[in-house]
Amino acid sequence: MPLPARMKPVRASRMKIKALAEKADEILTMIDTGSDENDETLNAFIAEWNSQVPNPYAYSNFRDFSSWTSAKQFTKIAFNQEKFYEDLTWEELVQLITFIYQAEGSEADVDFALRLLEKNFTANPSDLMFWPNEWFKDETNLHISLSAEEMGGYLMAASNRYVAGAPEIELKYSLPVGGWD
């Protein structure tokens, strides 16, 4: 299931992504060869890179990105601007959850969809989807299986935000007490 049409991320040209990915690798090389966060030249490179993307990164983001993704995906993620949708619908919520849970897009697109869900629901969607034992604060819930609709029901109930067209969802497990970290 694709992302809802109106929620698709901004696409930068391949040339722009390639050029910025190469610059991200250059910045990482500078860091790896001893430039620290107080280095003026490094900070100028980072500032110039950040001036070209909607989501700027800090020194630590450049230092650490290679441990979890490629420079190309890191750059694509910087172009994705998540927003709050006041008029989010049930169908769109289920599409977002399905897209993320089934990892149907690129790494950058899945990251964007997860951040979009987090922007629209304050109930830590990532933990609900991937670490339900943490979300429910109950170690016996590690291997529970929730449908996209059930996840949507829990996100709405925990965030106290109900979207248009949402059906009544029976919540099999109690909502955790105390919120999320």
PDB file of N, CA, C and O in Angstrom, residues 101 127-147 150-151 172-173:
ATOM      1  N   TYR A 101       4.987  -0.344   8.488  1.00  0.00           N
ATOM      2  CA  TYR A 101       5.125  -1.679   9.061  1.00  0.00           C
ATOM      3  C   TYR A 101       5.606  -2.693   8.028  1.00  0.00           C
ATOM      4  O   TYR A 101       6.369  -3.588   8.342  1.00  0.00           O
ATOM      5  N   ASP A 127       7.405   2.692  18.803  1.00  0.00           N
ATOM      6  CA  ASP A 127       7.396   1.614  19.796  1.00  0.00           C
ATOM      7  C   ASP A 127       6.162   0.738  19.662  1.00  0.00           C
ATOM      8  O   ASP A 127       6.243  -0.480  19.784  1.00  0.00           O
ATOM      9  N   LEU A 128       5.012   1.341  19.406  1.00  0.00           N
ATOM     10  CA  LEU A 128       3.795   0.537  19.240  1.00  0.00           C
ATOM     11  C   LEU A 128       3.974  -0.456  18.102  1.00  0.00           C
ATOM     12  O   LEU A 128       3.602  -1.622  18.220  1.00  0.00           O
ATOM     13  N   MET A 129       4.577  -0.025  17.019  1.00  0.00           N
ATOM     14  CA  MET A 129       4.716  -0.877  15.849  1.00  0.00           C
ATOM     15  C   MET A 129       5.818  -1.924  15.982  1.00  0.00           C
ATOM     16  O   MET A 129       5.644  -3.061  15.549  1.00  0.00           O
ATOM     17  N   PHE A 130       6.944  -1.532  16.561  1.00  0.00           N
ATOM     18  CA  PHE A 130       8.101  -2.417  16.534  1.00  0.00           C
ATOM     19  C   PHE A 130       8.522  -2.972  17.895  1.00  0.00           C
ATOM     20  O   PHE A 130       9.242  -3.972  17.954  1.00  0.00           O
ATOM     21  N   TRP A 131       8.134  -2.333  18.965  1.00  0.00           N
ATOM     22  CA  TRP A 131       8.457  -2.791  20.314  1.00  0.00           C
ATOM     23  C   TRP A 131       7.227  -2.656  21.206  1.00  0.00           C
ATOM     24  O   TRP A 131       7.193  -1.850  22.151  1.00  0.00           O
ATOM     25  N   PRO A 132       6.190  -3.433  20.907  1.00  0.00           N
ATOM     26  CA  PRO A 132       4.949  -3.291  21.674  1.00  0.00           C
ATOM     27  C   PRO A 132       5.126  -3.546  23.171  1.00  0.00           C
ATOM     28  O   PRO A 132       4.390  -2.980  23.982  1.00  0.00           O
ATOM     29  N   ASN A 133       6.113  -4.351  23.540  1.00  0.00           N
ATOM     30  CA  ASN A 133       6.358  -4.562  24.972  1.00  0.00           C
ATOM     31  C   ASN A 133       6.757  -3.254  25.646  1.00  0.00           C
ATOM     32  O   ASN A 133       6.345  -2.971  26.780  1.00  0.00           O
ATOM     33  N   GLU A 134       7.540  -2.430  24.962  1.00  0.00           N
ATOM     34  CA  GLU A 134       7.926  -1.119  25.504  1.00  0.00           C
ATOM     35  C   GLU A 134       6.724  -0.182  25.522  1.00  0.00           C
ATOM     36  O   GLU A 134       6.515   0.558  26.478  1.00  0.00           O
ATOM     37  N   TRP A 135       5.948  -0.201  24.454  1.00  0.00           N
ATOM     38  CA  TRP A 135       4.811   0.700  24.345  1.00  0.00           C
ATOM     39  C   TRP A 135       3.774   0.398  25.427  1.00  0.00           C
ATOM     40  O   TRP A 135       3.273   1.305  26.084  1.00  0.00           O
ATOM     41  N   PHE A 136       3.469  -0.882  25.601  1.00  0.00           N
ATOM     42  CA  PHE A 136       2.464  -1.273  26.601  1.00  0.00           C
ATOM     43  C   PHE A 136       3.054  -1.376  28.009  1.00  0.00           C
ATOM     44  O   PHE A 136       2.324  -1.601  28.962  1.00  0.00           O
ATOM     45  N   LYS A 137       4.378  -1.228  28.099  1.00  0.00           N
ATOM     46  CA  LYS A 137       5.085  -1.354  29.381  1.00  0.00           C
ATOM     47  C   LYS A 137       4.795  -2.717  30.027  1.00  0.00           C
ATOM     48  O   LYS A 137       4.508  -2.836  31.208  1.00  0.00           O
ATOM     49  N   ASP A 138       4.904  -3.748  29.190  1.00  0.00           N
ATOM     50  CA  ASP A 138       4.617  -5.111  29.618  1.00  0.00           C
ATOM     51  C   ASP A 138       5.457  -6.056  28.761  1.00  0.00           C
ATOM     52  O   ASP A 138       5.198  -6.219  27.560  1.00  0.00           O
ATOM     53  N   GLU A 139       6.489  -6.657  29.355  1.00  0.00           N
ATOM     54  CA  GLU A 139       7.405  -7.525  28.610  1.00  0.00           C
ATOM     55  C   GLU A 139       6.709  -8.699  27.933  1.00  0.00           C
ATOM     56  O   GLU A 139       7.199  -9.220  26.937  1.00  0.00           O
ATOM     57  N   THR A 140       5.556  -9.123  28.434  1.00  0.00           N
ATOM     58  CA  THR A 140       4.852 -10.247  27.808  1.00  0.00           C
ATOM     59  C   THR A 140       4.230  -9.856  26.468  1.00  0.00           C
ATOM     60  O   THR A 140       3.782 -10.717  25.735  1.00  0.00           O
ATOM     61  N   ASN A 141       4.228  -8.577  26.148  1.00  0.00           N
ATOM     62  CA  ASN A 141       3.629  -8.114  24.895  1.00  0.00           C
ATOM     63  C   ASN A 141       4.639  -7.980  23.749  1.00  0.00           C
ATOM     64  O   ASN A 141       4.309  -7.430  22.711  1.00  0.00           O
ATOM     65  N   LEU A 142       5.840  -8.495  23.918  1.00  0.00           N
ATOM     66  CA  LEU A 142       6.859  -8.359  22.874  1.00  0.00           C
ATOM     67  C   LEU A 142       6.405  -8.934  21.541  1.00  0.00           C
ATOM     68  O   LEU A 142       6.620  -8.351  20.493  1.00  0.00           O
ATOM     69  N   HIS A 143       5.771 -10.065  21.547  1.00  0.00           N
ATOM     70  CA  HIS A 143       5.438 -10.754  20.302  1.00  0.00           C
ATOM     71  C   HIS A 143       3.961 -10.680  19.930  1.00  0.00           C
ATOM     72  O   HIS A 143       3.494 -11.489  19.127  1.00  0.00           O
ATOM     73  N   ILE A 144       3.243  -9.700  20.459  1.00  0.00           N
ATOM     74  CA  ILE A 144       1.846  -9.585  20.068  1.00  0.00           C
ATOM     75  C   ILE A 144       1.758  -9.119  18.627  1.00  0.00           C
ATOM     76  O   ILE A 144       2.669  -8.479  18.106  1.00  0.00           O
ATOM     77  N   SER A 145       0.679  -9.463  17.980  1.00  0.00           N
ATOM     78  CA  SER A 145       0.482  -9.077  16.591  1.00  0.00           C
ATOM     79  C   SER A 145      -0.763  -8.194  16.506  1.00  0.00           C
ATOM     80  O   SER A 145      -1.861  -8.631  16.822  1.00  0.00           O
ATOM     81  N   LEU A 146      -0.549  -6.959  16.096  1.00  0.00           N
ATOM     82  CA  LEU A 146      -1.656  -6.018  15.941  1.00  0.00           C
ATOM     83  C   LEU A 146      -1.820  -5.683  14.468  1.00  0.00           C
ATOM     84  O   LEU A 146      -0.834  -5.512  13.749  1.00  0.00           O
ATOM     85  N   SER A 147      -3.050  -5.569  14.024  1.00  0.00           N
ATOM     86  CA  SER A 147      -3.310  -5.136  12.650  1.00  0.00           C
ATOM     87  C   SER A 147      -3.077  -3.635  12.553  1.00  0.00           C
ATOM     88  O   SER A 147      -2.995  -2.929  13.569  1.00  0.00           O
ATOM     89  N   GLU A 150      -5.827  -1.945  14.340  1.00  0.00           N
ATOM     90  CA  GLU A 150      -5.677  -1.945  15.801  1.00  0.00           C
ATOM     91  C   GLU A 150      -4.629  -0.928  16.238  1.00  0.00           C
ATOM     92  O   GLU A 150      -4.828  -0.199  17.218  1.00  0.00           O
ATOM     93  N   MET A 151      -3.511  -0.858  15.506  1.00  0.00           N
ATOM     94  CA  MET A 151      -2.485   0.136  15.832  1.00  0.00           C
ATOM     95  C   MET A 151      -3.070   1.548  15.737  1.00  0.00           C
ATOM     96  O   MET A 151      -2.823   2.391  16.598  1.00  0.00           O
ATOM     97  N   LYS A 172      -7.712  -4.677  22.711  1.00  0.00           N
ATOM     98  CA  LYS A 172      -7.546  -5.926  23.459  1.00  0.00           C
ATOM     99  C   LYS A 172      -6.693  -5.765  24.704  1.00  0.00           C
ATOM    100  O   LYS A 172      -6.810  -6.528  25.642  1.00  0.00           O
ATOM    101  N   TYR A 173      -5.790  -4.800  24.670  1.00  0.00           N
ATOM    102  CA  TYR A 173      -4.849  -4.600  25.762  1.00  0.00           C
ATOM    103  C   TYR A 173      -5.096  -3.233  26.394  1.00  0.00           C
ATOM    104  O   TYR A 173      -5.475  -2.286  25.710  1.00  0.00           O
TER     105      TYR A 173
END
